[in-house]
Amino acid sequence: MIANLTLEHLNVDQAKARLDQLVALYVDVYAQTSDEFFGEDRYRRQLAGHMTAPGWELVAAHIDAELVGYIYCFALPAETRWWRGLLTDVPDGFTTEDGHRTLAISEILVAERWRRHGIARALHDELLAHRNETRVTLLVEPDNTPAQAAYASWGWLKVAQLRPSWEGAPLYDVVVLPLNTNT
């Protein structure tokens, strides 16, 4: 890992003050993707919507003053739409939420030139070290081999496939990691 890497927890107000910087990194990470689903306008709407969710939190990674990555999450409320679009059968109760059971990671981004330096893992571990949910989930595209390999090496398990109901949404693998199994 890089010696001068700093990690910073941001609440909604702090993240809103840096919204343009967060969006700029997202746009840069997905610059090679021509799919409108990964465009700036849709991401701004997604981020604004997610910021209203309970338990929303972002951890930013900086090297010196440069934002090089971030991860953000929120707790799934009882009435979540997160599990809509499941294409795989899951055990009874798997999608039952109460606002405290499952943490959803929506984005984990690292600028291309800073990848393979342990930044994504540092963001992941820092975020999860401070959460009280019993499990965490995220969606990853099946052909995203680097992310798939990283998540598997970090203990994540593929449990299903899902296509969200958002217009133009891609197919995703649903992966889950148990947390706080003593609670």
Short mmCIF file of C-alpha atoms in Angstrom, two decimals:
data_model
loop_
_atom_site.label_atom_id
_atom_site.label_comp_id
_atom_site.label_asym_id
_atom_site.label_seq_id
_atom_site.Cartn_x
_atom_site.Cartn_y
_atom_site.Cartn_z
CA MET A 1 0.00 0.00 0.00
CA ILE A 2 1.03 3.58 -0.59
CA ALA A 3 2.63 5.33 2.39
CA ASN A 4 0.89 8.71 1.96
CA LEU A 5 -2.61 7.27 1.50
CA THR A 6 -5.24 8.76 3.81
CA LEU A 7 -8.80 7.54 4.30
CA GLU A 8 -11.58 9.89 5.32
CA HIS A 9 -15.16 9.14 6.36
CA LEU A 10 -17.70 11.56 4.87
CA ASN A 11 -21.29 12.05 5.91
CA VAL A 12 -23.95 13.27 3.49
CA ASP A 13 -23.28 16.98 4.01
CA GLN A 14 -19.52 16.55 3.60
CA ALA A 15 -20.01 14.46 0.45
CA LYS A 16 -22.46 16.99 -1.03
CA ALA A 17 -19.82 19.68 -0.58
CA ARG A 18 -17.48 17.55 -2.73
CA LEU A 19 -20.11 16.22 -5.13
CA ASP A 20 -18.45 17.51 -8.30
CA GLN A 21 -15.15 15.90 -7.31
CA LEU A 22 -16.86 12.56 -6.56
CA VAL A 23 -18.75 12.62 -9.85
CA ALA A 24 -15.61 13.59 -11.78
CA LEU A 25 -13.80 10.51 -10.47
CA TYR A 26 -16.75 8.29 -11.41
CA VAL A 27 -16.82 9.76 -14.93
CA ASP A 28 -13.07 9.24 -15.25
CA VAL A 29 -13.27 5.61 -14.07
CA TYR A 30 -16.01 4.86 -16.62
CA ALA A 31 -14.60 7.06 -19.42
CA GLN A 32 -13.96 4.06 -21.69
CA THR A 33 -17.59 2.93 -21.36
CA SER A 34 -19.95 4.29 -24.01
CA ASP A 35 -23.03 2.90 -22.20
CA GLU A 36 -25.25 5.78 -21.03
CA PHE A 37 -25.99 3.82 -17.85
CA PHE A 38 -22.50 4.83 -16.68
CA GLY A 39 -22.95 8.48 -17.64
CA GLU A 40 -22.66 11.54 -15.45
CA ASP A 41 -26.34 12.53 -15.37
CA ARG A 42 -27.57 9.08 -14.29
CA TYR A 43 -24.82 8.82 -11.68
CA ARG A 44 -25.68 12.21 -10.20
CA ARG A 45 -29.31 11.05 -9.82
CA GLN A 46 -28.18 7.73 -8.32
CA LEU A 47 -25.86 9.39 -5.84
CA ALA A 48 -28.47 11.97 -4.83
CA GLY A 49 -31.04 9.23 -4.26
CA HIS A 50 -28.67 7.02 -2.31
CA MET A 51 -27.59 9.90 -0.08
CA THR A 52 -31.13 9.98 1.34
CA ALA A 53 -30.89 6.34 2.47
CA PRO A 54 -30.44 5.50 6.15
CA GLY A 55 -26.91 4.72 7.20
CA TRP A 56 -25.38 6.32 4.08
CA GLU A 57 -21.63 6.70 4.38
CA LEU A 58 -18.67 7.32 2.09
CA VAL A 59 -14.99 6.65 2.68
CA ALA A 60 -12.64 8.61 0.44
CA ALA A 61 -9.02 7.77 -0.36
CA HIS A 62 -6.55 10.59 -0.93
CA ILE A 63 -2.93 10.60 -1.90
CA ASP A 64 -1.68 13.98 -0.87
CA ALA A 65 -4.60 16.22 -1.87
CA GLU A 66 -5.77 14.07 -4.80
CA LEU A 67 -8.98 12.03 -4.52
CA VAL A 68 -7.93 8.61 -5.85
CA GLY A 69 -10.90 6.48 -4.84
CA TYR A 70 -13.97 6.01 -2.71
CA ILE A 71 -16.53 3.54 -1.52
CA TYR A 72 -20.05 4.31 -0.43
CA CYS A 73 -22.84 2.34 1.15
CA PHE A 74 -26.18 2.46 2.92
CA ALA A 75 -28.32 0.15 5.03
CA LEU A 76 -31.13 -1.61 3.17
CA PRO A 77 -34.49 -0.51 4.59
CA ALA A 78 -37.38 -2.91 5.09
CA GLU A 79 -39.07 -1.68 1.92
CA THR A 80 -35.92 -1.87 -0.24
CA ARG A 81 -36.00 -2.34 -3.97
CA TRP A 82 -32.42 -3.66 -3.91
CA TRP A 83 -33.42 -7.29 -4.46
CA ARG A 84 -35.90 -6.63 -7.29
CA GLY A 85 -34.79 -8.26 -10.48
CA LEU A 86 -33.30 -11.41 -8.96
CA LEU A 87 -32.90 -14.02 -11.67
CA THR A 88 -31.75 -16.77 -9.31
CA ASP A 89 -33.73 -18.51 -6.60
CA VAL A 90 -32.48 -17.65 -3.11
CA PRO A 91 -33.35 -19.21 0.27
CA ASP A 92 -36.53 -18.12 2.04
CA GLY A 93 -35.91 -14.94 4.01
CA PHE A 94 -32.80 -13.99 2.03
CA THR A 95 -34.36 -10.73 0.82
CA THR A 96 -36.06 -9.85 4.11
CA GLU A 97 -34.70 -6.55 5.38
CA ASP A 98 -35.28 -4.52 8.53
CA GLY A 99 -32.96 -1.53 8.09
CA HIS A 100 -30.19 -3.15 10.15
CA ARG A 101 -29.52 -6.53 8.54
CA THR A 102 -27.80 -5.70 5.26
CA LEU A 103 -25.36 -3.05 4.18
CA ALA A 104 -25.32 -2.37 0.44
CA ILE A 105 -22.14 -1.12 -1.19
CA SER A 106 -23.12 0.82 -4.27
CA GLU A 107 -19.74 1.99 -5.54
CA ILE A 108 -16.11 1.20 -4.97
CA LEU A 109 -13.93 3.22 -7.32
CA VAL A 110 -10.20 3.70 -7.71
CA ALA A 111 -8.62 5.89 -10.37
CA GLU A 112 -6.96 3.74 -13.02
CA ARG A 113 -3.40 4.89 -12.34
CA TRP A 114 -3.77 4.00 -8.63
CA ARG A 115 -5.17 0.50 -9.08
CA ARG A 116 -3.27 -2.57 -7.86
CA HIS A 117 -1.85 -0.67 -4.87
CA GLY A 118 -4.25 -2.00 -2.24
CA ILE A 119 -6.43 1.12 -2.20
CA ALA A 120 -9.71 -0.68 -2.93
CA ARG A 121 -9.00 -3.18 -0.16
CA ALA A 122 -8.09 -0.38 2.26
CA LEU A 123 -11.36 1.43 1.45
CA HIS A 124 -13.34 -1.81 1.82
CA ASP A 125 -11.78 -2.74 5.15
CA GLU A 126 -12.07 0.78 6.59
CA LEU A 127 -15.75 1.02 5.70
CA LEU A 128 -16.67 -2.41 7.04
CA ALA A 129 -14.70 -2.01 10.28
CA HIS A 130 -17.21 0.58 11.49
CA ARG A 131 -20.53 -1.00 10.52
CA ASN A 132 -23.04 -2.93 12.64
CA GLU A 133 -25.01 -4.80 9.97
CA THR A 134 -24.84 -8.62 9.88
CA ARG A 135 -24.01 -8.85 6.18
CA VAL A 136 -22.96 -6.71 3.26
CA THR A 137 -23.87 -7.07 -0.40
CA LEU A 138 -22.86 -5.55 -3.68
CA LEU A 139 -23.50 -6.07 -7.37
CA VAL A 140 -20.64 -6.80 -9.78
CA GLU A 141 -20.76 -7.37 -13.50
CA PRO A 142 -20.02 -11.02 -14.34
CA ASP A 143 -17.27 -10.08 -16.83
CA ASN A 144 -15.46 -7.72 -14.45
CA THR A 145 -12.71 -10.25 -13.81
CA PRO A 146 -10.45 -8.04 -11.65
CA ALA A 147 -13.31 -7.09 -9.31
CA GLN A 148 -14.62 -10.66 -9.21
CA ALA A 149 -11.16 -11.96 -8.25
CA ALA A 150 -10.67 -9.27 -5.61
CA TYR A 151 -14.03 -9.89 -3.97
CA ALA A 152 -13.49 -13.65 -3.94
CA SER A 153 -10.07 -13.19 -2.31
CA TRP A 154 -11.68 -10.93 0.33
CA GLY A 155 -14.19 -13.64 1.27
CA TRP A 156 -17.25 -12.55 -0.73
CA LEU A 157 -19.58 -15.28 -2.02
CA LYS A 158 -21.62 -15.16 -5.24
CA VAL A 159 -25.22 -16.00 -4.35
CA ALA A 160 -27.34 -14.97 -7.33
CA GLN A 161 -27.70 -12.92 -10.49
CA LEU A 162 -29.83 -9.81 -10.76
CA ARG A 163 -30.88 -7.31 -13.39
CA PRO A 164 -32.09 -4.12 -11.69
CA SER A 165 -35.31 -2.54 -12.88
CA TRP A 166 -33.53 0.68 -13.91
CA GLU A 167 -33.71 1.37 -17.61
CA GLY A 168 -30.61 0.04 -19.35
CA ALA A 169 -29.26 -1.68 -16.25
CA PRO A 170 -26.70 -4.40 -16.89
CA LEU A 171 -26.74 -7.95 -15.55
CA TYR A 172 -24.98 -8.33 -12.19
CA ASP A 173 -23.71 -11.06 -9.93
CA VAL A 174 -24.96 -10.59 -6.37
CA VAL A 175 -22.18 -11.17 -3.85
CA VAL A 176 -22.50 -11.25 -0.08
CA LEU A 177 -20.06 -11.11 2.83
CA PRO A 178 -21.12 -11.99 6.39
CA LEU A 179 -20.35 -9.34 9.03
CA ASN A 180 -20.70 -9.20 12.80
CA THR A 181 -21.79 -12.81 13.08
CA ASN A 182 -21.72 -12.49 16.88
CA THR A 183 -24.67 -10.07 16.87
#
